[in-house]
Amino acid sequence: MHDYFSLAGKVAIVTGTSRGLGQWMASVLAKMGADIVLTSRKIVSLAEFEKEIRGMGRRTLKIKLDVNIQQDIDAMVDKVMRTFRRIDILVNNAGCIIRKPALETTAKEWDTVVDTILKGSFFCSQAVAKVMIPQKKGRIINIGSATCVFGTAGIIP
Protein backbone atom coordinates (compact mmCIF):
# COMPACT_ATOMS: atom_id res chain seq x y z
CA MET A 1 0.00 0.00 0.00
CA HIS A 2 1.27 3.47 -0.91
CA ASP A 3 1.94 5.89 1.95
CA TYR A 4 0.25 9.05 0.69
CA PHE A 5 1.42 11.04 3.69
CA SER A 6 5.12 10.24 3.42
CA LEU A 7 7.44 13.20 3.01
CA ALA A 8 10.56 11.04 2.68
CA GLY A 9 13.19 12.82 0.60
CA LYS A 10 11.45 16.18 0.89
CA VAL A 11 13.01 19.35 2.33
CA ALA A 12 10.86 21.65 4.46
CA ILE A 13 11.68 25.15 5.67
CA VAL A 14 9.72 26.32 8.71
CA THR A 15 10.22 29.94 9.71
CA GLY A 16 10.15 30.69 13.41
CA THR A 17 11.12 27.27 14.76
CA SER A 18 12.60 28.42 18.05
CA ARG A 19 9.35 27.65 19.91
CA GLY A 20 5.59 27.10 19.80
CA LEU A 21 3.75 26.28 16.61
CA GLY A 22 6.92 26.46 14.52
CA GLN A 23 8.48 23.64 16.48
CA TRP A 24 5.28 21.63 16.45
CA MET A 25 4.90 21.93 12.66
CA ALA A 26 8.57 21.14 12.02
CA SER A 27 8.29 18.11 14.29
CA VAL A 28 5.24 16.78 12.41
CA LEU A 29 6.95 17.30 9.04
CA ALA A 30 10.02 15.45 10.34
CA LYS A 31 7.87 12.58 11.66
CA MET A 32 6.42 12.30 8.14
CA GLY A 33 9.95 11.96 6.74
CA ALA A 34 11.00 15.47 5.68
CA ASP A 35 14.42 16.94 6.32
CA ILE A 36 14.00 20.23 8.17
CA VAL A 37 15.46 23.70 7.82
CA LEU A 38 15.19 25.36 11.23
CA THR A 39 15.15 29.16 11.32
CA SER A 40 15.17 31.82 13.99
CA ARG A 41 16.50 35.32 14.57
CA LYS A 42 18.57 33.75 17.36
CA ILE A 43 20.25 30.61 16.02
CA VAL A 44 21.33 29.51 19.50
CA SER A 45 17.64 28.99 20.34
CA LEU A 46 17.49 26.13 17.81
CA ALA A 47 20.14 23.84 19.34
CA GLU A 48 17.93 21.63 21.53
CA PHE A 49 15.19 21.32 18.95
CA GLU A 50 17.74 20.39 16.29
CA LYS A 51 18.82 17.45 18.47
CA GLU A 52 15.20 16.32 18.70
CA ILE A 53 14.73 16.41 14.92
CA ARG A 54 18.04 14.63 14.28
CA GLY A 55 16.95 12.02 16.82
CA MET A 56 14.15 11.16 14.38
CA GLY A 57 16.79 10.36 11.76
CA ARG A 58 16.26 13.55 9.76
CA ARG A 59 18.84 15.88 8.34
CA THR A 60 18.65 19.45 9.61
CA LEU A 61 20.06 22.83 8.76
CA LYS A 62 19.98 25.72 11.25
CA ILE A 63 19.81 29.18 9.72
CA LYS A 64 19.70 32.62 11.31
CA LEU A 65 16.74 34.32 9.66
CA ASP A 66 15.04 37.63 10.25
CA VAL A 67 12.16 37.65 7.77
CA ASN A 68 12.33 41.46 7.73
CA ILE A 69 15.79 41.40 6.15
CA GLN A 70 15.86 40.54 2.44
CA GLN A 71 19.55 39.56 2.60
CA ASP A 72 18.72 36.98 5.32
CA ILE A 73 15.97 35.52 3.15
CA ASP A 74 18.20 35.30 0.07
CA ALA A 75 21.07 33.81 2.10
CA MET A 76 18.70 31.23 3.56
CA VAL A 77 17.53 30.05 0.15
CA ASP A 78 21.11 29.94 -1.15
CA LYS A 79 22.28 27.90 1.85
CA VAL A 80 19.36 25.47 1.61
CA MET A 81 20.02 24.93 -2.08
CA ARG A 82 23.76 24.39 -1.51
CA THR A 83 23.00 21.89 1.25
CA PHE A 84 19.92 20.02 0.00
CA ARG A 85 19.64 21.05 -3.68
CA ARG A 86 15.86 21.41 -3.37
CA ILE A 87 13.04 23.05 -1.43
CA ASP A 88 9.73 21.22 -1.33
CA ILE A 89 7.82 22.92 1.48
CA LEU A 90 7.86 26.39 3.02
CA VAL A 91 5.85 27.06 6.17
CA ASN A 92 5.64 30.80 6.81
CA ASN A 93 5.16 30.71 10.56
CA ALA A 94 7.41 33.52 11.87
CA GLY A 95 5.43 36.23 13.55
CA CYS A 96 5.37 38.66 16.42
CA ILE A 97 2.85 40.45 18.52
CA ILE A 98 2.82 43.63 20.52
CA ARG A 99 0.23 43.71 23.29
CA LYS A 100 -0.82 47.21 24.25
CA PRO A 101 -3.79 49.53 23.92
CA ALA A 102 -4.52 51.01 20.49
CA LEU A 103 -4.01 54.55 21.71
CA GLU A 104 -0.46 53.66 22.81
CA THR A 105 0.63 51.73 19.69
CA THR A 106 3.34 53.54 17.75
CA ALA A 107 3.87 53.54 14.00
CA LYS A 108 7.14 51.65 14.49
CA GLU A 109 5.39 48.94 16.53
CA TRP A 110 2.65 48.65 13.92
CA ASP A 111 5.26 48.32 11.14
CA THR A 112 7.20 45.68 13.08
CA VAL A 113 4.17 43.41 13.37
CA VAL A 114 2.81 43.98 9.87
CA ASP A 115 6.23 43.73 8.23
CA THR A 116 7.06 40.49 10.03
CA ILE A 117 3.80 38.75 9.30
CA LEU A 118 2.86 40.11 5.86
CA LYS A 119 6.05 41.27 4.19
CA GLY A 120 8.11 38.49 5.73
CA SER A 121 5.73 35.80 4.47
CA PHE A 122 5.51 37.39 1.02
CA PHE A 123 9.26 37.79 0.49
CA CYS A 124 10.09 34.33 1.87
CA SER A 125 7.47 32.90 -0.50
CA GLN A 126 8.84 34.90 -3.42
CA ALA A 127 12.40 33.70 -2.81
CA VAL A 128 11.37 30.06 -2.39
CA ALA A 129 9.02 30.18 -5.40
CA LYS A 130 12.03 31.01 -7.56
CA VAL A 131 13.28 27.52 -6.67
CA MET A 132 9.94 25.72 -6.75
CA ILE A 133 8.86 26.98 -10.18
CA PRO A 134 11.80 25.39 -12.03
CA GLN A 135 11.29 22.23 -9.91
CA LYS A 136 7.66 22.30 -11.13
CA LYS A 137 6.55 21.39 -7.63
CA GLY A 138 6.37 22.71 -4.10
CA ARG A 139 4.03 23.82 -1.36
CA ILE A 140 3.87 27.12 0.52
CA ILE A 141 1.81 27.23 3.69
CA ASN A 142 1.03 30.55 5.38
CA ILE A 143 0.14 30.51 9.06
CA GLY A 144 -1.96 33.20 10.71
CA SER A 145 -3.28 33.55 14.22
CA ALA A 146 -6.89 34.00 15.25
CA THR A 147 -6.25 37.75 15.31
CA CYS A 148 -6.12 37.59 11.50
CA VAL A 149 -9.82 36.84 11.57
CA PHE A 150 -11.16 38.88 14.48
CA GLY A 151 -9.92 41.68 16.68
CA THR A 152 -8.82 41.26 20.25
CA ALA A 153 -8.47 43.98 22.84
CA GLY A 154 -4.83 44.90 23.32
CA ILE A 155 -3.65 43.20 20.11
CA ILE A 156 -4.03 45.89 17.50
CA PRO A 157 -1.70 45.34 14.50
PDB file of C-alpha atoms in Angstrom:
ATOM      1  CA  MET A   1       0.000   0.000   0.000  1.00  0.00           C
ATOM      2  CA  HIS A   2       1.269   3.471  -0.906  1.00  0.00           C
ATOM      3  CA  ASP A   3       1.940   5.886   1.953  1.00  0.00           C
ATOM      4  CA  TYR A   4       0.252   9.054   0.693  1.00  0.00           C
ATOM      5  CA  PHE A   5       1.425  11.041   3.689  1.00  0.00           C
ATOM      6  CA  SER A   6       5.121  10.240   3.416  1.00  0.00           C
ATOM      7  CA  LEU A   7       7.443  13.197   3.013  1.00  0.00           C
ATOM      8  CA  ALA A   8      10.561  11.039   2.683  1.00  0.00           C
ATOM      9  CA  GLY A   9      13.186  12.817   0.596  1.00  0.00           C
ATOM     10  CA  LYS A  10      11.449  16.182   0.892  1.00  0.00           C
ATOM     11  CA  VAL A  11      13.009  19.349   2.327  1.00  0.00           C
ATOM     12  CA  ALA A  12      10.858  21.650   4.456  1.00  0.00           C
ATOM     13  CA  ILE A  13      11.677  25.150   5.668  1.00  0.00           C
ATOM     14  CA  VAL A  14       9.724  26.322   8.711  1.00  0.00           C
ATOM     15  CA  THR A  15      10.223  29.945   9.708  1.00  0.00           C
ATOM     16  CA  GLY A  16      10.153  30.694  13.410  1.00  0.00           C
ATOM     17  CA  THR A  17      11.118  27.269  14.762  1.00  0.00           C
ATOM     18  CA  SER A  18      12.597  28.425  18.048  1.00  0.00           C
ATOM     19  CA  ARG A  19       9.350  27.649  19.915  1.00  0.00           C
ATOM     20  CA  GLY A  20       5.594  27.095  19.802  1.00  0.00           C
ATOM     21  CA  LEU A  21       3.749  26.275  16.613  1.00  0.00           C
ATOM     22  CA  GLY A  22       6.916  26.464  14.519  1.00  0.00           C
ATOM     23  CA  GLN A  23       8.483  23.638  16.483  1.00  0.00           C
ATOM     24  CA  TRP A  24       5.282  21.631  16.455  1.00  0.00           C
ATOM     25  CA  MET A  25       4.900  21.926  12.663  1.00  0.00           C
ATOM     26  CA  ALA A  26       8.570  21.144  12.021  1.00  0.00           C
ATOM     27  CA  SER A  27       8.293  18.107  14.291  1.00  0.00           C
ATOM     28  CA  VAL A  28       5.243  16.778  12.407  1.00  0.00           C
ATOM     29  CA  LEU A  29       6.953  17.300   9.042  1.00  0.00           C
ATOM     30  CA  ALA A  30      10.024  15.451  10.338  1.00  0.00           C
ATOM     31  CA  LYS A  31       7.873  12.577  11.656  1.00  0.00           C
ATOM     32  CA  MET A  32       6.419  12.299   8.143  1.00  0.00           C
ATOM     33  CA  GLY A  33       9.952  11.963   6.743  1.00  0.00           C
ATOM     34  CA  ALA A  34      11.001  15.473   5.678  1.00  0.00           C
ATOM     35  CA  ASP A  35      14.417  16.936   6.325  1.00  0.00           C
ATOM     36  CA  ILE A  36      13.998  20.229   8.174  1.00  0.00           C
ATOM     37  CA  VAL A  37      15.457  23.704   7.816  1.00  0.00           C
ATOM     38  CA  LEU A  38      15.192  25.364  11.231  1.00  0.00           C
ATOM     39  CA  THR A  39      15.145  29.156  11.320  1.00  0.00           C
ATOM     40  CA  SER A  40      15.170  31.815  13.994  1.00  0.00           C
ATOM     41  CA  ARG A  41      16.501  35.315  14.572  1.00  0.00           C
ATOM     42  CA  LYS A  42      18.569  33.752  17.363  1.00  0.00           C
ATOM     43  CA  ILE A  43      20.246  30.611  16.018  1.00  0.00           C
ATOM     44  CA  VAL A  44      21.334  29.512  19.500  1.00  0.00           C
ATOM     45  CA  SER A  45      17.641  28.991  20.338  1.00  0.00           C
ATOM     46  CA  LEU A  46      17.492  26.130  17.807  1.00  0.00           C
ATOM     47  CA  ALA A  47      20.143  23.839  19.344  1.00  0.00           C
ATOM     48  CA  GLU A  48      17.933  21.634  21.530  1.00  0.00           C
ATOM     49  CA  PHE A  49      15.186  21.325  18.946  1.00  0.00           C
ATOM     50  CA  GLU A  50      17.739  20.393  16.289  1.00  0.00           C
ATOM     51  CA  LYS A  51      18.820  17.450  18.468  1.00  0.00           C
ATOM     52  CA  GLU A  52      15.201  16.325  18.700  1.00  0.00           C
ATOM     53  CA  ILE A  53      14.728  16.411  14.918  1.00  0.00           C
ATOM     54  CA  ARG A  54      18.035  14.634  14.280  1.00  0.00           C
ATOM     55  CA  GLY A  55      16.949  12.021  16.817  1.00  0.00           C
ATOM     56  CA  MET A  56      14.147  11.162  14.379  1.00  0.00           C
ATOM     57  CA  GLY A  57      16.788  10.358  11.763  1.00  0.00           C
ATOM     58  CA  ARG A  58      16.257  13.550   9.765  1.00  0.00           C
ATOM     59  CA  ARG A  59      18.838  15.880   8.344  1.00  0.00           C
ATOM     60  CA  THR A  60      18.653  19.453   9.606  1.00  0.00           C
ATOM     61  CA  LEU A  61      20.062  22.831   8.760  1.00  0.00           C
ATOM     62  CA  LYS A  62      19.977  25.718  11.249  1.00  0.00           C
ATOM     63  CA  ILE A  63      19.815  29.182   9.716  1.00  0.00           C
ATOM     64  CA  LYS A  64      19.696  32.623  11.310  1.00  0.00           C
ATOM     65  CA  LEU A  65      16.738  34.321   9.659  1.00  0.00           C
ATOM     66  CA  ASP A  66      15.043  37.635  10.246  1.00  0.00           C
ATOM     67  CA  VAL A  67      12.157  37.649   7.769  1.00  0.00           C
ATOM     68  CA  ASN A  68      12.326  41.458   7.730  1.00  0.00           C
ATOM     69  CA  ILE A  69      15.785  41.403   6.150  1.00  0.00           C
ATOM     70  CA  GLN A  70      15.860  40.540   2.440  1.00  0.00           C
ATOM     71  CA  GLN A  71      19.548  39.559   2.603  1.00  0.00           C
ATOM     72  CA  ASP A  72      18.722  36.984   5.323  1.00  0.00           C
ATOM     73  CA  ILE A  73      15.974  35.517   3.147  1.00  0.00           C
ATOM     74  CA  ASP A  74      18.202  35.300   0.070  1.00  0.00           C
ATOM     75  CA  ALA A  75      21.072  33.814   2.100  1.00  0.00           C
ATOM     76  CA  MET A  76      18.699  31.226   3.557  1.00  0.00           C
ATOM     77  CA  VAL A  77      17.528  30.054   0.146  1.00  0.00           C
ATOM     78  CA  ASP A  78      21.114  29.937  -1.146  1.00  0.00           C
ATOM     79  CA  LYS A  79      22.280  27.898   1.853  1.00  0.00           C
ATOM     80  CA  VAL A  80      19.356  25.466   1.613  1.00  0.00           C
ATOM     81  CA  MET A  81      20.018  24.934  -2.083  1.00  0.00           C
ATOM     82  CA  ARG A  82      23.757  24.388  -1.512  1.00  0.00           C
ATOM     83  CA  THR A  83      22.998  21.887   1.246  1.00  0.00           C
ATOM     84  CA  PHE A  84      19.918  20.016   0.001  1.00  0.00           C
ATOM     85  CA  ARG A  85      19.644  21.054  -3.684  1.00  0.00           C
ATOM     86  CA  ARG A  86      15.858  21.414  -3.369  1.00  0.00           C
ATOM     87  CA  ILE A  87      13.040  23.053  -1.428  1.00  0.00           C
ATOM     88  CA  ASP A  88       9.727  21.217  -1.327  1.00  0.00           C
ATOM     89  CA  ILE A  89       7.818  22.921   1.477  1.00  0.00           C
ATOM     90  CA  LEU A  90       7.859  26.387   3.021  1.00  0.00           C
ATOM     91  CA  VAL A  91       5.846  27.056   6.167  1.00  0.00           C
ATOM     92  CA  ASN A  92       5.636  30.804   6.814  1.00  0.00           C
ATOM     93  CA  ASN A  93       5.160  30.714  10.557  1.00  0.00           C
ATOM     94  CA  ALA A  94       7.406  33.515  11.866  1.00  0.00           C
ATOM     95  CA  GLY A  95       5.430  36.228  13.551  1.00  0.00           C
ATOM     96  CA  CYS A  96       5.370  38.657  16.415  1.00  0.00           C
ATOM     97  CA  ILE A  97       2.847  40.448  18.518  1.00  0.00           C
ATOM     98  CA  ILE A  98       2.816  43.634  20.524  1.00  0.00           C
ATOM     99  CA  ARG A  99       0.227  43.712  23.290  1.00  0.00           C
ATOM    100  CA  LYS A 100      -0.823  47.206  24.247  1.00  0.00           C
ATOM    101  CA  PRO A 101      -3.793  49.533  23.920  1.00  0.00           C
ATOM    102  CA  ALA A 102      -4.520  51.010  20.491  1.00  0.00           C
ATOM    103  CA  LEU A 103      -4.010  54.553  21.711  1.00  0.00           C
ATOM    104  CA  GLU A 104      -0.462  53.658  22.814  1.00  0.00           C
ATOM    105  CA  THR A 105       0.628  51.728  19.693  1.00  0.00           C
ATOM    106  CA  THR A 106       3.342  53.541  17.750  1.00  0.00           C
ATOM    107  CA  ALA A 107       3.869  53.539  13.999  1.00  0.00           C
ATOM    108  CA  LYS A 108       7.144  51.653  14.489  1.00  0.00           C
ATOM    109  CA  GLU A 109       5.394  48.939  16.533  1.00  0.00           C
ATOM    110  CA  TRP A 110       2.655  48.647  13.918  1.00  0.00           C
ATOM    111  CA  ASP A 111       5.256  48.315  11.142  1.00  0.00           C
ATOM    112  CA  THR A 112       7.199  45.684  13.085  1.00  0.00           C
ATOM    113  CA  VAL A 113       4.165  43.411  13.372  1.00  0.00           C
ATOM    114  CA  VAL A 114       2.808  43.976   9.869  1.00  0.00           C
ATOM    115  CA  ASP A 115       6.235  43.726   8.231  1.00  0.00           C
ATOM    116  CA  THR A 116       7.063  40.490  10.033  1.00  0.00           C
ATOM    117  CA  ILE A 117       3.799  38.750   9.298  1.00  0.00           C
ATOM    118  CA  LEU A 118       2.862  40.106   5.856  1.00  0.00           C
ATOM    119  CA  LYS A 119       6.054  41.272   4.188  1.00  0.00           C
ATOM    120  CA  GLY A 120       8.108  38.486   5.732  1.00  0.00           C
ATOM    121  CA  SER A 121       5.734  35.805   4.467  1.00  0.00           C
ATOM    122  CA  PHE A 122       5.514  37.391   1.021  1.00  0.00           C
ATOM    123  CA  PHE A 123       9.257  37.795   0.487  1.00  0.00           C
ATOM    124  CA  CYS A 124      10.089  34.328   1.868  1.00  0.00           C
ATOM    125  CA  SER A 125       7.466  32.905  -0.504  1.00  0.00           C
ATOM    126  CA  GLN A 126       8.841  34.902  -3.415  1.00  0.00           C
ATOM    127  CA  ALA A 127      12.402  33.698  -2.809  1.00  0.00           C
ATOM    128  CA  VAL A 128      11.371  30.061  -2.390  1.00  0.00           C
ATOM    129  CA  ALA A 129       9.018  30.181  -5.396  1.00  0.00           C
ATOM    130  CA  LYS A 130      12.032  31.008  -7.564  1.00  0.00           C
ATOM    131  CA  VAL A 131      13.285  27.519  -6.672  1.00  0.00           C
ATOM    132  CA  MET A 132       9.942  25.723  -6.746  1.00  0.00           C
ATOM    133  CA  ILE A 133       8.864  26.978 -10.176  1.00  0.00           C
ATOM    134  CA  PRO A 134      11.800  25.388 -12.029  1.00  0.00           C
ATOM    135  CA  GLN A 135      11.289  22.234  -9.906  1.00  0.00           C
ATOM    136  CA  LYS A 136       7.659  22.298 -11.128  1.00  0.00           C
ATOM    137  CA  LYS A 137       6.546  21.389  -7.630  1.00  0.00           C
ATOM    138  CA  GLY A 138       6.368  22.711  -4.097  1.00  0.00           C
ATOM    139  CA  ARG A 139       4.027  23.821  -1.364  1.00  0.00           C
ATOM    140  CA  ILE A 140       3.866  27.118   0.519  1.00  0.00           C
ATOM    141  CA  ILE A 141       1.808  27.226   3.693  1.00  0.00           C
ATOM    142  CA  ASN A 142       1.026  30.547   5.381  1.00  0.00           C
ATOM    143  CA  ILE A 143       0.135  30.511   9.059  1.00  0.00           C
ATOM    144  CA  GLY A 144      -1.957  33.203  10.714  1.00  0.00           C
ATOM    145  CA  SER A 145      -3.284  33.546  14.223  1.00  0.00           C
ATOM    146  CA  ALA A 146      -6.889  34.002  15.253  1.00  0.00           C
ATOM    147  CA  THR A 147      -6.254  37.752  15.315  1.00  0.00           C
ATOM    148  CA  CYS A 148      -6.115  37.593  11.504  1.00  0.00           C
ATOM    149  CA  VAL A 149      -9.824  36.842  11.573  1.00  0.00           C
ATOM    150  CA  PHE A 150     -11.162  38.875  14.482  1.00  0.00           C
ATOM    151  CA  GLY A 151      -9.922  41.676  16.680  1.00  0.00           C
ATOM    152  CA  THR A 152      -8.817  41.259  20.246  1.00  0.00           C
ATOM    153  CA  ALA A 153      -8.466  43.981  22.843  1.00  0.00           C
ATOM    154  CA  GLY A 154      -4.827  44.898  23.320  1.00  0.00           C
ATOM    155  CA  ILE A 155      -3.648  43.201  20.110  1.00  0.00           C
ATOM    156  CA  ILE A 156      -4.029  45.887  17.499  1.00  0.00           C
ATOM    157  CA  PRO A 157      -1.703  45.338  14.503  1.00  0.00           C
TER     158      PRO A 157
END
